[in-house]
Amino acid sequence: MSEEIYLDHAATTQMWPEVKAVMEPYLTEKYGNASTAYDMGKEAKKALDDARGTIADVMDADPEEIFFTSGGSESDNWAIKSIAGANKRRGSRIITTKIEHHAVLNSCKYLEELGYEVCYLDVDENGIVDLEQLKEAVSGQTALLTVMYGNNEIGTLEPIAEIGMLARQKGIPFHTDAVQVVGQLPVPAHRLPIDLLSASGHKFHGPKGIGFLYVRDEVRIPAFIHGGGQEAGKRAGTENVASIVGMAEALKLSAYRMRRNCAYLNRLRNYFVQRVMRECSGVRYNGHPHLRLPGNASFSFAGVDATALLVLLEEDRIRASAGSACSTGEARISHVIEAIGVPEEYAAGTVRFTLGAENTRQQIDWTVRSLKKNLALLRGEMIGQESPAAGYRMPDGAGTDSRRLSTDPRNGRLRIL
Ligand SMILES: *Cc1c(COP(=O)(O)O)cnc(C)c1O
């Protein structure tokens, strides 16, 4: 197969051509600043208002509840730091989980340095947050609860309705990082007990560097970037009109295509998972069996190093990720894989495949073939002599330090001896 096979949609997605088309005028002739009074400014202001309205419609929210940001990371930082700051008098306790994105985890770490006490909830082997532990942890002194909706590494969907109800009973503001879910599954803000929600344009076929934070009407959130009066005076700076218009178009198209794409991705993912589990040995499927993002398939392969496997997959033009993109290059086991208790001999061989609507069954067939071949290679099994599907056992001297592979000193790529 000569085409590129992109199986890393949780890292980012390709902008849809319709999105580029609606952005183009705002990158060229319609360059007005939305804060100016003449017609060019009014044109930009109208585009902003329309985009905010579109996003509010899709999210079942009011336009006044949508604040544009530079992406998921900024939305998470804003929600966590500002709500914690505003509630300091109420208490300095923050509750989150062990499997959050680094934008959430490192915001919480920062707050710990400022004297906040952060409780990191456990998850079970499927990645579902421990609700009993949450019930014990919530107290009147809690300033914020933040639990992600869909996990970017293992795809597990958290029971945010239940979690939000718990927070509401105690009067605790509830934030959710929904970056992986918005555009994939319906997230009707007003019909969920959510106070704040983060989303990012490039995860649903929009442009990079743009996102939004939903803030429920009753929630008072302090300004994050001080300056001019943009975004109701809470997030100053001349608006990125082209990207905002593009993100709104991408979200609208995602909503139109959601039912069909979701069904297709579930089918394709299930086909992929069934084949891998049947035809590869020494493999674990990570995440919840069915409460998960439609395109996510995360596997841990015993006795192989994920980085080496990814290099070999890329030679077959397949792009996937080890754990999360943020930890690529680090030899460390991802905090998510650790939290769900993947056994040591499997953990280092964790690869995340995230499918998109443009992927085909032929591409999945090719990927399974490549996986089988390269697993056998990395485990030091002789191709043709021994079937890799014949029940996994680790051959002597094989595994992570397979003698059959070495790094080519000329270009740093793995080569086969
Ligand atoms: C990608 C991602 C982010 C960060 O979003 P950016 O727009 O890239 O800053 C945050 N949380 C989750 C769950 C993500 O997948």
Coordinates of C-alpha atoms and ligand atoms in Angstrom, one line a residue:
M1 CA 0.0 0.0 0.0
S2 CA 1.6 3.2 -1.1
E3 CA -0.6 5.8 0.6
E4 CA 0.0 7.4 3.9
I5 CA -2.1 5.8 6.7
Y6 CA -2.9 8.4 9.4
L7 CA -4.1 6.7 12.6
D8 CA -3.3 9.5 15.1
H9 CA -6.5 11.6 15.1
A10 CA -6.3 12.1 18.9
A11 CA -3.1 14.1 18.3
T12 CA -4.6 16.3 15.6
T13 CA -6.8 16.1 12.6
Q14 CA -6.6 17.4 9.0
M15 CA -8.5 20.6 8.4
W16 CA -11.5 19.9 6.2
P17 CA -11.5 21.7 2.8
E18 CA -14.8 23.4 3.6
V19 CA -13.1 24.9 6.7
K20 CA -10.2 26.3 4.8
A21 CA -12.7 27.8 2.3
V22 CA -14.6 29.8 4.9
M23 CA -11.4 31.0 6.5
E24 CA -9.7 32.2 3.3
P25 CA -11.5 35.6 3.0
Y26 CA -10.6 36.5 6.6
L27 CA -6.9 35.7 5.9
T28 CA -6.9 38.1 2.9
E29 CA -9.4 40.8 2.0
K30 CA -11.5 40.7 5.2
Y31 CA -8.8 41.6 7.6
G32 CA -10.7 44.1 9.7
N33 CA -10.3 44.3 13.5
A34 CA -13.6 43.3 15.1
S35 CA -13.2 46.2 17.6
T36 CA -13.2 49.0 15.0
A37 CA -16.3 51.0 14.1
Y38 CA -16.1 51.2 10.3
D39 CA -17.6 48.6 8.0
M40 CA -14.5 46.3 7.8
G41 CA -14.6 46.0 11.6
K42 CA -18.3 45.4 11.6
E43 CA -17.9 42.7 9.0
A44 CA -15.3 41.0 11.3
K45 CA -17.6 41.5 14.4
K46 CA -20.5 39.9 12.5
A47 CA -18.3 36.9 11.6
L48 CA -17.4 36.5 15.3
D49 CA -20.9 36.8 16.5
D50 CA -22.1 34.2 13.9
A51 CA -19.3 31.8 14.8
R52 CA -20.2 32.1 18.5
G53 CA -23.8 31.5 17.7
T54 CA -23.1 28.4 15.7
I55 CA -20.9 27.0 18.4
A56 CA -23.5 27.8 21.1
D57 CA -26.2 26.0 19.0
V58 CA -24.1 22.9 18.5
M59 CA -23.1 22.8 22.2
D60 CA -26.7 23.6 23.5
A61 CA -25.4 26.7 25.2
D62 CA -25.9 30.5 25.0
P63 CA -23.5 32.5 22.9
E64 CA -22.6 34.5 26.1
E65 CA -21.3 31.3 27.6
I66 CA -18.7 30.6 24.8
F67 CA -15.3 32.3 25.2
F68 CA -12.7 31.9 22.5
T69 CA -9.2 30.8 23.5
S70 CA -6.0 29.6 21.8
G71 CA -6.9 26.0 22.3
G72 CA -7.5 23.2 24.7
S73 CA -4.5 23.9 26.9
E74 CA -5.4 27.5 27.4
S75 CA -9.0 26.6 28.2
D76 CA -7.9 24.1 30.8
N77 CA -5.4 26.6 32.4
W78 CA -8.0 29.3 32.5
A79 CA -10.8 27.2 34.0
I80 CA -8.6 25.6 36.7
K81 CA -6.4 28.5 37.7
S82 CA -9.2 31.1 37.7
I83 CA -11.9 29.1 39.4
A84 CA -9.4 27.9 42.0
G85 CA -8.3 31.5 42.6
A86 CA -11.8 32.8 42.8
N87 CA -12.8 30.1 45.3
K88 CA -9.7 30.4 47.5
R89 CA -11.7 31.7 50.4
R90 CA -14.0 28.7 50.2
G91 CA -11.1 26.3 50.4
S92 CA -7.9 25.3 48.8
R93 CA -8.7 21.8 47.9
I94 CA -8.9 20.7 44.2
I95 CA -10.1 17.3 43.1
T96 CA -9.0 15.8 39.8
T97 CA -7.9 12.4 38.5
K98 CA -4.6 10.5 37.8
I99 CA -5.4 10.3 34.0
E100 CA -5.9 13.9 33.0
H101 CA -4.1 15.6 30.1
H102 CA -0.9 17.4 31.1
A103 CA -2.7 20.8 30.5
V104 CA -4.8 19.9 33.6
L105 CA -2.2 17.9 35.6
N106 CA 0.4 20.6 35.3
S107 CA -2.1 23.4 36.1
C108 CA -2.9 21.5 39.3
K109 CA 0.8 21.0 40.0
Y110 CA 1.3 24.7 39.7
L111 CA -1.5 25.4 42.1
E112 CA 0.1 22.9 44.6
E113 CA 3.1 25.2 44.6
L114 CA 0.8 28.0 45.5
G115 CA -0.4 26.2 48.5
Y116 CA -3.5 24.3 47.1
E117 CA -4.0 20.7 48.1
V118 CA -4.8 18.5 45.1
C119 CA -6.5 15.2 45.3
Y120 CA -5.7 12.9 42.4
L121 CA -8.5 10.3 42.1
D122 CA -7.7 6.7 41.1
V123 CA -9.3 4.9 38.2
D124 CA -10.1 1.3 37.7
E125 CA -8.5 -1.1 35.2
N126 CA -10.8 0.3 32.5
G127 CA -9.9 3.9 33.3
I128 CA -13.2 4.8 35.0
V129 CA -12.8 7.2 37.9
D130 CA -13.5 5.8 41.4
L131 CA -16.8 7.4 42.4
E132 CA -16.7 6.1 46.0
Q133 CA -13.3 7.8 46.4
L134 CA -14.7 11.0 44.9
K135 CA -17.7 10.9 47.3
E136 CA -15.2 10.7 50.2
A137 CA -12.9 13.4 48.8
V138 CA -15.6 16.1 48.2
S139 CA -16.0 18.5 51.1
G140 CA -17.2 22.0 51.6
Q141 CA -13.7 23.2 51.3
T142 CA -13.4 22.1 47.7
A143 CA -12.7 24.9 45.3
L144 CA -12.9 22.9 42.1
L145 CA -13.5 19.5 40.7
T146 CA -12.0 18.8 37.2
V147 CA -12.5 15.4 35.5
M148 CA -11.9 14.8 31.8
Y149 CA -14.8 13.6 29.6
G150 CA -12.9 11.4 27.2
N151 CA -9.3 10.2 27.8
N152 CA -6.9 11.0 25.0
E153 CA -4.7 7.9 25.5
I154 CA -7.1 5.0 26.2
G155 CA -10.4 6.5 25.0
T156 CA -12.4 5.9 28.2
L157 CA -15.4 8.1 28.6
E158 CA -16.0 9.2 32.3
P159 CA -19.4 9.2 33.8
I160 CA -19.5 13.0 33.9
A161 CA -23.2 13.3 34.5
E162 CA -22.9 11.4 37.7
I163 CA -19.7 13.2 38.7
G164 CA -21.3 16.6 37.9
M165 CA -24.4 15.7 40.0
L166 CA -22.2 15.0 43.0
A167 CA -20.4 18.3 42.5
R168 CA -23.7 20.1 42.2
Q169 CA -25.1 18.6 45.4
K170 CA -22.1 20.0 47.2
G171 CA -22.1 23.3 45.3
I172 CA -18.6 22.7 43.9
P173 CA -17.8 24.1 40.4
F174 CA -17.2 21.3 37.9
H175 CA -14.9 21.6 34.9
T176 CA -14.4 18.9 32.3
D177 CA -11.7 18.7 29.6
A178 CA -13.9 17.6 26.7
V179 CA -11.3 18.2 24.0
Q180 CA -11.4 14.6 22.8
V181 CA -15.2 14.4 22.8
V182 CA -16.5 17.7 21.3
G183 CA -17.0 17.0 17.6
Q184 CA -17.1 13.2 18.1
L185 CA -20.1 12.7 20.3
P186 CA -23.0 15.1 21.3
V187 CA -22.1 17.3 24.3
P188 CA -25.2 19.3 25.1
A189 CA -23.9 21.7 27.8
H190 CA -27.2 22.8 29.2
R191 CA -28.4 19.2 29.6
L192 CA -25.4 18.1 31.5
P193 CA -24.3 19.2 35.1
I194 CA -21.2 20.8 33.8
D195 CA -20.1 24.3 34.8
L196 CA -17.0 24.7 32.6
L197 CA -15.9 22.8 29.5
S198 CA -12.7 22.9 27.4
A199 CA -12.6 22.2 23.6
S200 CA -10.1 22.6 20.8
G201 CA -10.6 23.3 17.1
H202 CA -7.8 21.1 15.7
K203 CA -9.2 17.9 17.3
F204 CA -12.3 18.2 15.1
H205 CA -10.9 19.1 11.7
G206 CA -10.6 22.8 12.4
P207 CA -7.5 25.0 12.6
K208 CA -4.8 24.7 15.3
G209 CA -4.3 27.4 17.9
I210 CA -8.0 28.0 18.5
G211 CA -10.4 26.6 21.0
F212 CA -13.1 27.6 23.4
L213 CA -14.1 27.5 27.0
Y214 CA -17.8 27.1 27.9
V215 CA -18.7 28.8 31.2
R216 CA -22.2 28.3 32.5
D217 CA -24.1 31.5 32.9
E218 CA -24.2 31.4 36.7
V219 CA -20.5 30.8 37.1
R220 CA -18.4 34.0 37.6
I221 CA -15.0 33.4 36.1
P222 CA -12.2 36.0 36.5
A223 CA -10.4 37.3 33.5
F224 CA -7.4 35.3 32.2
I225 CA -5.7 37.7 29.9
H226 CA -5.9 41.3 31.0
G227 CA -6.0 44.0 28.3
G228 CA -8.8 45.2 26.0
G229 CA -12.5 44.4 26.2
Q230 CA -12.5 41.3 23.9
E231 CA -14.4 38.2 25.1
A232 CA -16.5 40.3 27.6
G233 CA -13.2 41.7 29.0
K234 CA -12.1 38.2 30.2
R235 CA -9.7 37.2 27.5
A236 CA -8.1 40.3 25.9
G237 CA -6.4 40.4 22.5
T238 CA -7.5 41.1 19.0
E239 CA -9.6 38.1 17.9
N240 CA -8.3 35.4 15.5
V241 CA -11.3 35.9 13.3
A242 CA -10.2 33.4 10.5
S243 CA -9.5 30.6 13.0
I244 CA -12.7 31.3 14.9
V245 CA -14.8 31.2 11.7
G246 CA -13.0 28.0 10.7
M247 CA -13.5 26.3 14.1
A248 CA -17.3 27.1 14.0
E249 CA -17.6 25.6 10.5
A250 CA -15.6 22.5 11.6
L251 CA -17.9 22.0 14.6
K252 CA -21.1 22.5 12.5
L253 CA -19.9 20.0 9.9
S254 CA -18.8 17.6 12.7
A255 CA -22.4 17.8 14.1
Y256 CA -23.9 17.2 10.7
R257 CA -21.6 14.2 10.1
M258 CA -21.6 12.9 13.7
R259 CA -24.1 10.1 13.5
R260 CA -22.7 8.6 10.3
N261 CA -19.0 9.1 11.3
C262 CA -19.5 7.7 14.8
A263 CA -21.2 4.6 13.5
Y264 CA -18.5 4.1 10.9
L265 CA -15.7 4.6 13.3
N266 CA -17.1 2.2 15.9
R267 CA -17.4 -0.5 13.2
L268 CA -14.0 0.1 11.8
R269 CA -12.4 0.3 15.3
N270 CA -14.1 -2.9 16.4
Y271 CA -13.0 -4.7 13.2
F272 CA -9.4 -3.6 13.9
V273 CA -9.5 -4.6 17.6
Q274 CA -11.0 -8.0 16.9
R275 CA -8.3 -8.7 14.3
V276 CA -5.5 -7.6 16.5
M277 CA -6.7 -9.5 19.5
R278 CA -7.2 -12.6 17.4
E279 CA -4.1 -12.5 15.3
C280 CA -1.4 -11.0 17.5
S281 CA -0.1 -12.7 20.6
G282 CA 0.9 -11.0 23.9
V283 CA -1.5 -8.1 23.5
R284 CA -3.8 -6.2 25.9
Y285 CA -6.6 -3.9 24.8
N286 CA -6.5 -0.8 27.0
G287 CA -9.5 1.3 28.1
H288 CA -13.2 0.5 28.6
P289 CA -14.7 -2.3 26.4
H290 CA -17.5 0.0 25.2
L291 CA -17.6 3.3 27.1
R292 CA -15.0 4.8 24.9
L293 CA -14.3 7.3 22.1
P294 CA -15.4 5.8 18.7
G295 CA -12.0 5.9 17.0
N296 CA -9.7 4.9 19.8
A297 CA -7.8 1.6 19.9
S298 CA -5.0 1.5 22.5
F299 CA -2.9 -1.7 22.8
S300 CA 0.0 -2.8 25.0
F301 CA 2.2 -5.4 23.4
A302 CA 4.4 -7.6 25.7
G303 CA 8.1 -7.6 25.2
V304 CA 8.4 -4.8 22.7
D305 CA 9.4 -1.1 22.9
A306 CA 6.7 1.1 21.6
T307 CA 9.2 3.6 20.1
A308 CA 10.8 0.8 18.1
L309 CA 7.5 -0.5 16.9
L310 CA 6.4 3.0 15.8
V311 CA 9.6 3.4 13.8
L312 CA 8.9 0.1 12.0
L313 CA 5.2 1.1 11.5
E314 CA 6.3 4.3 9.9
E315 CA 8.4 2.5 7.4
D316 CA 5.1 1.0 6.3
R317 CA 3.6 4.5 6.2
I318 CA 1.5 4.1 9.3
R319 CA 1.3 6.9 11.8
A320 CA 0.4 6.1 15.4
S321 CA 1.4 7.3 18.9
A322 CA 3.1 5.9 21.9
G323 CA 0.7 6.8 24.8
S324 CA 0.2 10.5 24.1
A325 CA 2.0 12.8 21.7
C326 CA 3.3 14.9 24.7
S327 CA 5.3 12.0 26.0
T328 CA 6.9 10.9 22.7
G329 CA 10.6 10.7 23.0
E330 CA 10.5 10.1 26.7
A331 CA 11.3 6.6 27.9
R332 CA 8.8 7.0 30.7
I333 CA 5.6 4.9 30.9
S334 CA 2.6 7.2 30.5
H335 CA 0.8 8.2 33.7
V336 CA -2.5 6.9 32.2
I337 CA -1.1 3.4 31.5
E338 CA 0.4 3.3 35.0
A339 CA -2.9 4.4 36.5
I340 CA -4.9 1.6 34.9
G341 CA -2.3 -0.9 36.1
V342 CA -0.9 -2.4 32.9
P343 CA 1.7 -5.0 33.9
E344 CA 5.3 -4.0 33.4
E345 CA 6.1 -6.3 30.6
Y346 CA 3.3 -4.8 28.6
A347 CA 3.4 -1.1 29.6
A348 CA 6.5 -0.1 27.5
G349 CA 4.9 -1.5 24.4
T350 CA 1.8 0.7 24.5
V351 CA 0.7 2.1 21.1
R352 CA -2.4 4.3 20.5
F353 CA -4.2 4.1 17.2
T354 CA -6.9 6.7 16.7
L355 CA -9.0 6.4 13.6
G356 CA -10.8 9.0 11.5
A357 CA -13.6 8.9 9.0
E358 CA -11.2 9.0 6.0
N359 CA -9.6 5.7 7.1
T360 CA -10.6 2.6 5.2
R361 CA -10.9 -1.1 5.9
Q362 CA -8.0 -1.7 3.4
Q363 CA -5.8 0.6 5.5
I364 CA -6.7 -1.4 8.7
D365 CA -5.9 -4.7 6.9
W366 CA -2.5 -3.2 6.0
T367 CA -2.0 -2.1 9.5
V368 CA -2.7 -5.5 11.0
R369 CA -0.3 -7.1 8.5
S370 CA 2.4 -4.6 9.4
L371 CA 1.8 -5.0 13.1
K372 CA 2.1 -8.8 12.9
K373 CA 5.3 -8.6 10.9
N374 CA 6.9 -6.0 13.1
L375 CA 5.9 -7.6 16.4
A376 CA 7.5 -10.8 15.2
L377 CA 10.6 -8.9 14.2
L378 CA 10.9 -7.0 17.5
R379 CA 10.3 -10.2 19.5
G380 CA 13.0 -11.9 17.6
E381 CA 10.7 -14.5 16.1
M382 CA 11.8 -15.8 12.7
I383 CA 9.3 -14.8 10.1
G384 CA 8.0 -17.8 8.3
Q385 CA 9.4 -20.3 10.8
E386 CA 7.2 -19.4 13.7
S387 CA 3.8 -18.0 13.7
P388 CA 3.5 -14.9 15.9
A389 CA -0.1 -15.8 16.5
A390 CA 0.8 -19.2 18.0
G391 CA 0.6 -18.0 21.6
Y392 CA 3.0 -15.5 22.9
R393 CA 6.2 -16.5 24.6
M394 CA 9.2 -14.3 25.0
P395 CA 12.3 -15.9 23.2
D396 CA 15.6 -15.7 25.1
G397 CA 17.4 -12.5 24.4
A398 CA 14.5 -11.0 22.5
G399 CA 12.2 -8.3 23.5
T400 CA 13.2 -4.7 24.2
D401 CA 16.9 -5.4 23.5
S402 CA 16.4 -7.6 20.5
R403 CA 19.7 -8.4 19.0
R404 CA 18.0 -8.4 15.6
L405 CA 17.6 -4.7 15.5
S406 CA 20.1 -1.9 15.8
T407 CA 20.3 1.8 15.3
D408 CA 21.9 3.0 12.0
P409 CA 24.5 5.5 13.1
R410 CA 24.2 7.4 9.8
N411 CA 20.6 8.4 10.2
G412 CA 19.5 7.2 13.7
R413 CA 16.9 4.9 12.2
L414 CA 16.4 1.3 13.3
R415 CA 17.7 -1.3 11.0
I416 CA 17.4 -5.0 10.9
L417 CA 20.5 -7.1 11.4
Ligands
LIG1 C1 -5.2 17.9 22.7 C2 -5.7 17.9 24.0 C3 -5.5 19.1 24.8 C4 -4.8 20.2 24.4 O1 -5.4 20.9 23.3 P1 -4.5 22.0 22.5 O2 -5.6 22.7 21.6 O3 -3.6 21.2 21.6 O4 -3.8 22.9 23.4 C5 -6.1 19.1 26.1 N1 -6.8 18.0 26.5 C6 -7.0 16.9 25.8 C7 -7.7 15.7 26.4 C8 -6.4 16.8 24.5 O5 -6.6 15.7 23.8

